[in-house]
PDB file of C-alpha atoms in Angstrom:
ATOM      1  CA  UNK A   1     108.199 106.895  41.326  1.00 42.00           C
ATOM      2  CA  UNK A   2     106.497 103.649  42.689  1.00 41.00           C
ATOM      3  CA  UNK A   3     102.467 104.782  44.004  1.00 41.00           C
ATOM      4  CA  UNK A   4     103.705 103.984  47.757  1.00 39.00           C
ATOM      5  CA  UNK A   5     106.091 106.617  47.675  1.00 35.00           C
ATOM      6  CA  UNK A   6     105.069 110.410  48.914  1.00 30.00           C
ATOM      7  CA  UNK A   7     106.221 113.416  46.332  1.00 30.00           C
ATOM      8  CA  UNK A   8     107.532 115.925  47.993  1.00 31.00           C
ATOM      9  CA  UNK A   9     105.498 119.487  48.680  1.00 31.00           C
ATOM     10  CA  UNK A  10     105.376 121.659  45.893  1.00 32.00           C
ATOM     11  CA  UNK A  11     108.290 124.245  45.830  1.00 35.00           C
ATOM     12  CA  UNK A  12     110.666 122.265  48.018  1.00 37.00           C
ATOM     13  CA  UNK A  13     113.428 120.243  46.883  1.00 38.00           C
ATOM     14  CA  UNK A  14     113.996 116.662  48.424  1.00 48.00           C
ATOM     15  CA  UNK A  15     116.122 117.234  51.940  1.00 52.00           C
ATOM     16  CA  UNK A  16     115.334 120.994  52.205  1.00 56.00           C
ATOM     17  CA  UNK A  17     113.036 122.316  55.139  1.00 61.00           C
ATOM     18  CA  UNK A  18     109.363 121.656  53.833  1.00 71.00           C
ATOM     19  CA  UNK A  19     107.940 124.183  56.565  1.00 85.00           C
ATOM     20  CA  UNK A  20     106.788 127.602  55.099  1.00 86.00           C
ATOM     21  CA  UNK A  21     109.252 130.222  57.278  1.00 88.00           C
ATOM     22  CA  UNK A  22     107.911 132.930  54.863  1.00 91.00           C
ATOM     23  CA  UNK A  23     104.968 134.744  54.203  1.00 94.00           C
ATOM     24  CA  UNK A  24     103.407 137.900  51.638  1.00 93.00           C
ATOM     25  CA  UNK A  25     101.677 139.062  54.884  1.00 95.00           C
ATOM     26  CA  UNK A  26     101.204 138.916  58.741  1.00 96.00           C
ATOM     27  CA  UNK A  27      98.244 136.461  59.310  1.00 97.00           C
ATOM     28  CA  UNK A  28      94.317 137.815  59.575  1.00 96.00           C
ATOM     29  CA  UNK A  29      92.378 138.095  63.349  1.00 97.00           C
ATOM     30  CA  UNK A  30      91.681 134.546  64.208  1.00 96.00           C
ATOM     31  CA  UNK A  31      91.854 134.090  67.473  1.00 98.00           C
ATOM     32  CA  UNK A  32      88.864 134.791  70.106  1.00 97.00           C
ATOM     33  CA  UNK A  33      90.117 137.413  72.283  1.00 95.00           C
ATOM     34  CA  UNK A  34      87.696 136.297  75.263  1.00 95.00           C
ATOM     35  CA  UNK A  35      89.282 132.793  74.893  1.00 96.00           C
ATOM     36  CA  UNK A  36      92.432 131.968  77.378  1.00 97.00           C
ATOM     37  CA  UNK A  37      95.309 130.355  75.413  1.00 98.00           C
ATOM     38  CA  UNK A  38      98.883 128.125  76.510  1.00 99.00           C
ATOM     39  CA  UNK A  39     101.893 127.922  74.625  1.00 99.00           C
ATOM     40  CA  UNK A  40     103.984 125.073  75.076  1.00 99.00           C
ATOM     41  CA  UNK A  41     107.571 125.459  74.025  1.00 99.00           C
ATOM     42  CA  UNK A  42     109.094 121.992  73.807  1.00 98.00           C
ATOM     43  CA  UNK A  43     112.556 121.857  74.518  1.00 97.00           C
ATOM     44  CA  UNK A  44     115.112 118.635  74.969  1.00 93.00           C
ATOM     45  CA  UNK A  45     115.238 119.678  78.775  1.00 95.00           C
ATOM     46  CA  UNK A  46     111.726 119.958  79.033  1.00 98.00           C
ATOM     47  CA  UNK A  47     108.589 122.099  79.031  1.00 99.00           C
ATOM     48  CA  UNK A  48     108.457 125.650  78.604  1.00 99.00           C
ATOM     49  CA  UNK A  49     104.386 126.366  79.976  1.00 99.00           C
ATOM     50  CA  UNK A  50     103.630 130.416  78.658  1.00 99.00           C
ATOM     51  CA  UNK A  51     100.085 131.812  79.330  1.00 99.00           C
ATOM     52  CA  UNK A  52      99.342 133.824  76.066  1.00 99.00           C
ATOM     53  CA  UNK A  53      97.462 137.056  77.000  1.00 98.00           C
ATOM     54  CA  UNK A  54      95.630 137.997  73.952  1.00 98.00           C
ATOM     55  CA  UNK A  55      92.807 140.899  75.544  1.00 96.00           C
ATOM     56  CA  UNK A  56      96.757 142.838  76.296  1.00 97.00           C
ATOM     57  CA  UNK A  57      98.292 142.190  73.393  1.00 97.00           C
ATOM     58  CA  UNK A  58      95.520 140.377  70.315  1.00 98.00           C
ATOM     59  CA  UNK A  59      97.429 141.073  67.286  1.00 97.00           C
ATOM     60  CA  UNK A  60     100.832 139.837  69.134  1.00 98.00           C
ATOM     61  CA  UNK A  61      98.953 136.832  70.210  1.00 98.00           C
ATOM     62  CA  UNK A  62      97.305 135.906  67.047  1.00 98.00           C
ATOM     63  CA  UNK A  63     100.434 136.182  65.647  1.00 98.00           C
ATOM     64  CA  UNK A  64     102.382 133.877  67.875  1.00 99.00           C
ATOM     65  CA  UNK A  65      99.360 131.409  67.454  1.00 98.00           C
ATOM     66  CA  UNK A  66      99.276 131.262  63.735  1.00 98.00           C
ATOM     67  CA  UNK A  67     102.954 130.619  63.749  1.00 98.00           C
ATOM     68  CA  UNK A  68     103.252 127.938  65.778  1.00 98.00           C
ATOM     69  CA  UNK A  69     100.094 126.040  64.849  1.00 97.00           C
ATOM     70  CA  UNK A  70     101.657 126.588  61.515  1.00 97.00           C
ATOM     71  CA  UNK A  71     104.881 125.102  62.582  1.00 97.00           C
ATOM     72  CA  UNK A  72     107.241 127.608  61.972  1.00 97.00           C
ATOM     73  CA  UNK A  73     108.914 127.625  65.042  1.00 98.00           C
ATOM     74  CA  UNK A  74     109.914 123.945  64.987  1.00 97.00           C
ATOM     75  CA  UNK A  75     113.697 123.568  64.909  1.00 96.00           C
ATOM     76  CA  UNK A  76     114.776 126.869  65.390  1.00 96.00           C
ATOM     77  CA  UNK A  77     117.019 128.092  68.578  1.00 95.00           C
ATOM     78  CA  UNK A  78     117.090 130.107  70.902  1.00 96.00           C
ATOM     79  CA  UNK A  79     119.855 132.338  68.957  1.00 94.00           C
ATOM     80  CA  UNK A  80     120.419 135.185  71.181  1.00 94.00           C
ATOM     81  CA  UNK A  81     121.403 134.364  75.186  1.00 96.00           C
ATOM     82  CA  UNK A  82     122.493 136.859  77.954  1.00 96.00           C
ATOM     83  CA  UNK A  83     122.201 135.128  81.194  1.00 97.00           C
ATOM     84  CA  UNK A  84     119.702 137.517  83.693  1.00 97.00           C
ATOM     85  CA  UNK A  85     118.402 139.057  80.616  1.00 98.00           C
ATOM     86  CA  UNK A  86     116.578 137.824  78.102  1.00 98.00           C
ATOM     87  CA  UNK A  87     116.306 134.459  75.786  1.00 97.00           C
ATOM     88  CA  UNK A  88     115.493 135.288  72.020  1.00 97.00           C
ATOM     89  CA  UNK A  89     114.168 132.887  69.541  1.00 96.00           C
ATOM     90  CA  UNK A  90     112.109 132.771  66.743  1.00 96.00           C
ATOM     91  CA  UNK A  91     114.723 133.956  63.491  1.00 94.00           C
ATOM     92  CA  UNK A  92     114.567 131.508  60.942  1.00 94.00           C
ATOM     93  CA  UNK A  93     117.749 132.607  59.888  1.00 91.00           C
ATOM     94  CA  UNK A  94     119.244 131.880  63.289  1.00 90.00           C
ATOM     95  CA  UNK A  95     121.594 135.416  62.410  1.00 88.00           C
ATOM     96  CA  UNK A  96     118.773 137.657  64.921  1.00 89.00           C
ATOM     97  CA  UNK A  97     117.818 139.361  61.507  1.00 89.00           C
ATOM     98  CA  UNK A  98     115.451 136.789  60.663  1.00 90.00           C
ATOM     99  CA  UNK A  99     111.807 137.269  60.122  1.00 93.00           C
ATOM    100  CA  UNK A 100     108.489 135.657  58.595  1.00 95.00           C
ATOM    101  CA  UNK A 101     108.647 137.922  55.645  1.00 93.00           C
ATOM    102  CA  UNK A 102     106.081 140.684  56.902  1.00 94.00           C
ATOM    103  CA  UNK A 103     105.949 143.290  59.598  1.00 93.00           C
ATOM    104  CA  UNK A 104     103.267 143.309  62.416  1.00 93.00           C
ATOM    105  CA  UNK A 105     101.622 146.701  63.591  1.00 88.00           C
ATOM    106  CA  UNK A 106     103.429 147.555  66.873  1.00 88.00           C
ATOM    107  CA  UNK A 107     100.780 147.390  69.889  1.00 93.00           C
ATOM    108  CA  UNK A 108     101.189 148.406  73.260  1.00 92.00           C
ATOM    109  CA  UNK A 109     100.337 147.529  76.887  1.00 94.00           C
ATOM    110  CA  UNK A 110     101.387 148.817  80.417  1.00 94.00           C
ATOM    111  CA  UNK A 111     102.659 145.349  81.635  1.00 96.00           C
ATOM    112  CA  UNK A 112     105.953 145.561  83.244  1.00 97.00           C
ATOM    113  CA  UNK A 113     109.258 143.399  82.323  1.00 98.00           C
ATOM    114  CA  UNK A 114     109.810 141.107  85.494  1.00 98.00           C
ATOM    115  CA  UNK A 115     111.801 137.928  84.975  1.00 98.00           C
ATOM    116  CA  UNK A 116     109.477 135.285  82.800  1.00 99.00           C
ATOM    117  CA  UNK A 117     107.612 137.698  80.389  1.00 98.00           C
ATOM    118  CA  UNK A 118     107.030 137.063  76.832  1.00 99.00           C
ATOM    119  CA  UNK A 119     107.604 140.040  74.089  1.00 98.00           C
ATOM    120  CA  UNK A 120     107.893 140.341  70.261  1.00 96.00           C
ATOM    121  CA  UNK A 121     111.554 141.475  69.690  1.00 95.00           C
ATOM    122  CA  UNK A 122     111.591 144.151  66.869  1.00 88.00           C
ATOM    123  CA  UNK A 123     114.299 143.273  64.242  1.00 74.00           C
ATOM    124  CA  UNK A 124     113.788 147.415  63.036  1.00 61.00           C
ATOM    125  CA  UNK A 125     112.246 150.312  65.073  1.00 58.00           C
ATOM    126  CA  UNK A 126     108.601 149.398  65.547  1.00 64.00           C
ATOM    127  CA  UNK A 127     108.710 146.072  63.173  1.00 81.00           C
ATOM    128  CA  UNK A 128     108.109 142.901  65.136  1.00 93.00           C
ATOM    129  CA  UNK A 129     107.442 139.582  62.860  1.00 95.00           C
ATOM    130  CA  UNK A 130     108.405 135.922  64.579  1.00 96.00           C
ATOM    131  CA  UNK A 131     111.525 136.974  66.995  1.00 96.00           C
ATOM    132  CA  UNK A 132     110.242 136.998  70.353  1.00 98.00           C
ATOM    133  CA  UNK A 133     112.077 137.111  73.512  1.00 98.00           C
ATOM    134  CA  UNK A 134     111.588 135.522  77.266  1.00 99.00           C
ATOM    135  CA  UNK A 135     112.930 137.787  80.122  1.00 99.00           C
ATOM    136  CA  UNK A 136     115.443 136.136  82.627  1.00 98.00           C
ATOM    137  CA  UNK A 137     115.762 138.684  84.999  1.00 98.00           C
ATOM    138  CA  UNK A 138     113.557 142.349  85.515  1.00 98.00           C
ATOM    139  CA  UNK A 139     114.177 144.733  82.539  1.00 98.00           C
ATOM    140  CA  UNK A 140     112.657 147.900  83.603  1.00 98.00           C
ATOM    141  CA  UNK A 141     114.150 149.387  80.767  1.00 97.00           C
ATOM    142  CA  UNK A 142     112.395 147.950  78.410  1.00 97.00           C
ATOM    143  CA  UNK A 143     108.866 148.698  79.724  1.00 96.00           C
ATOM    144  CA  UNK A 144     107.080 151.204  77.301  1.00 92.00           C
ATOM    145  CA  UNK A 145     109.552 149.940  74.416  1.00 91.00           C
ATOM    146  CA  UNK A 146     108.136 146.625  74.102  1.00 93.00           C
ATOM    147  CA  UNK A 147     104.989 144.730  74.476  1.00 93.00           C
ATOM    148  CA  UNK A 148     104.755 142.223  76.866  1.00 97.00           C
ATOM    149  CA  UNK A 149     101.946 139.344  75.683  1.00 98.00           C
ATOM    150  CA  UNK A 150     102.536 136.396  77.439  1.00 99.00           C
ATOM    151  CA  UNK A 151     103.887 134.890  80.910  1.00 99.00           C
ATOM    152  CA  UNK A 152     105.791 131.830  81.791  1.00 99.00           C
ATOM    153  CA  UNK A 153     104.290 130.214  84.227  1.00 99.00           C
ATOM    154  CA  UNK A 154     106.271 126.565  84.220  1.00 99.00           C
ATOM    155  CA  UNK A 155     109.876 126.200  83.172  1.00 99.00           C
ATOM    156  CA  UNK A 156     111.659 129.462  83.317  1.00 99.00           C
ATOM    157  CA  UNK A 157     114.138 127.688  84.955  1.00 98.00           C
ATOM    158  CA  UNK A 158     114.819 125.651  81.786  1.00 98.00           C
ATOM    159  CA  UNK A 159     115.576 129.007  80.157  1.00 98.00           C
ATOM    160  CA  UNK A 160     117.476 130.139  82.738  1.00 97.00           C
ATOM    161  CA  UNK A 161     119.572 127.204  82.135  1.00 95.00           C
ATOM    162  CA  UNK A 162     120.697 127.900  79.038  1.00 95.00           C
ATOM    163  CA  UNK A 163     124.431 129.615  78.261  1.00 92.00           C
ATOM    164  CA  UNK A 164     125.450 133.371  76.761  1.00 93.00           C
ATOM    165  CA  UNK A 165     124.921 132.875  73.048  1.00 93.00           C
ATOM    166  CA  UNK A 166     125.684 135.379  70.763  1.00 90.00           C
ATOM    167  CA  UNK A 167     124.518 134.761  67.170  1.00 87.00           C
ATOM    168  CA  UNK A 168     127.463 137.134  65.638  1.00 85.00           C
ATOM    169  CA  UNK A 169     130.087 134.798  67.200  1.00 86.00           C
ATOM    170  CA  UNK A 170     128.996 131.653  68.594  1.00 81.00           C
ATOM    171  CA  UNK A 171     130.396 128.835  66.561  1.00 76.00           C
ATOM    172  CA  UNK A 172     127.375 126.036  67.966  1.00 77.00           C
ATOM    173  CA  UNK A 173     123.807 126.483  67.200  1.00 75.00           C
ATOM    174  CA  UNK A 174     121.722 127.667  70.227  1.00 84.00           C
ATOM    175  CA  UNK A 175     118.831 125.514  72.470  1.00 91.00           C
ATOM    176  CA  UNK A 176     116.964 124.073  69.359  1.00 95.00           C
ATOM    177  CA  UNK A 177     112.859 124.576  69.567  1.00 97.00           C
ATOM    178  CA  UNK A 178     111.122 121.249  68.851  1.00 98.00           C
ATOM    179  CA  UNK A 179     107.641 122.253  68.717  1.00 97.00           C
ATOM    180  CA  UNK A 180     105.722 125.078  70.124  1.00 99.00           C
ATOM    181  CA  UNK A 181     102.501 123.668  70.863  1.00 98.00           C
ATOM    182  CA  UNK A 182      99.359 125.936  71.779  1.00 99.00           C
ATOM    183  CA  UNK A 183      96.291 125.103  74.143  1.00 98.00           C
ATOM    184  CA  UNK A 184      93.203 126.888  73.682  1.00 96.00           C
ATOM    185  CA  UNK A 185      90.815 126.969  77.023  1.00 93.00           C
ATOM    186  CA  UNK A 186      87.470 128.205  77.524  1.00 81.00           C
ATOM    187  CA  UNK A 187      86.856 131.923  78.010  1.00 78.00           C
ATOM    188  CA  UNK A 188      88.769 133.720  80.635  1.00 66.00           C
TER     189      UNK A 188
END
């Protein structure tokens, strides 16, 4: 090896995905709570602008945050599609069983699931780690079930764009992520 050229990470092997989709446990409180934050979910088609609500939802928040500042999200799909429904990303695995390795402590708000709402998606009964979903149509049903902690409020239409996938059967891989990018404001 020549002293231009960069080694690779540690515990990666040359042409393998150098970003850490796994973790021992669910990230500590680092957010500020009083502070207003902006996710930016950078598609091919466009912008996807969410406004993270983290005094509903902190721990889902803070999550979400230290995910995508960690880069985790970059290159994954949008796996799971049912047009009026919901769009689900966030499975490293791409199969909707995917996770970050660690299970977050289920929280819960009284915001209601109208079309452009952003929720954890559980992958078990309570246990929420990196899937989240965006709603595409109301979803009364799920009020109470899941948390809503974050609103679209530029885009949705980008979302709404995109075809039924079904990670069991579809053959293509979904909407790919490129970057989820997050703004933090001033206090809200």
């Amino acid at each position: 090896m020549d002293e231009t050229s960069t080694p690779a990470p540690t515990g990666t092997v040359e042409g393998e995905d150098p970003i850490t989709r796994s973790y021992e446990a669910a990230p500590e409180m680092s957010i500020d709570v009083a502070r207003s934050y902006e996710a930016v979910i950078h598609l091919d088609a466009g912008d996807v602008r969410v406004e993270l609500l983290p005094d509903e939802a902190p721990g889902y928040v803070n999550n979400f945050v230290f995910l995508a500042q960690n880069d985790f999200f970059d290159g994954l799909t949008f796996h799971r599609v049912v047009p009026g429904f919901v769009a689900q990303g966030g499975d490293p695995t791409g199969s909707g069983f995917g996770g970050p390795g660690y299970g977050l402590e289920e929280e819960s708000n009284r915001l209601t699931f109208e079309p452009g709402v952003l929720s954890m998606a559980k992958s078990a009964a309570g246990v929420s780690g990196s899937q989240f979903f965006v709603t595409l149509g109301p979803a009364p049903h799920l009020n109470g079930d899941f948390t809503v902690f974050g609103r679209v409020t530029e885009g949705l239409e980008l979302l709404e764009a995109l075809g039924a996938r079904n990670p069991e059967t579809a053959e293509e891989s979904g909407v790919v992520i490129q970057d989820i990018e997050i703004i933090e404001g001033g206090q809200s």
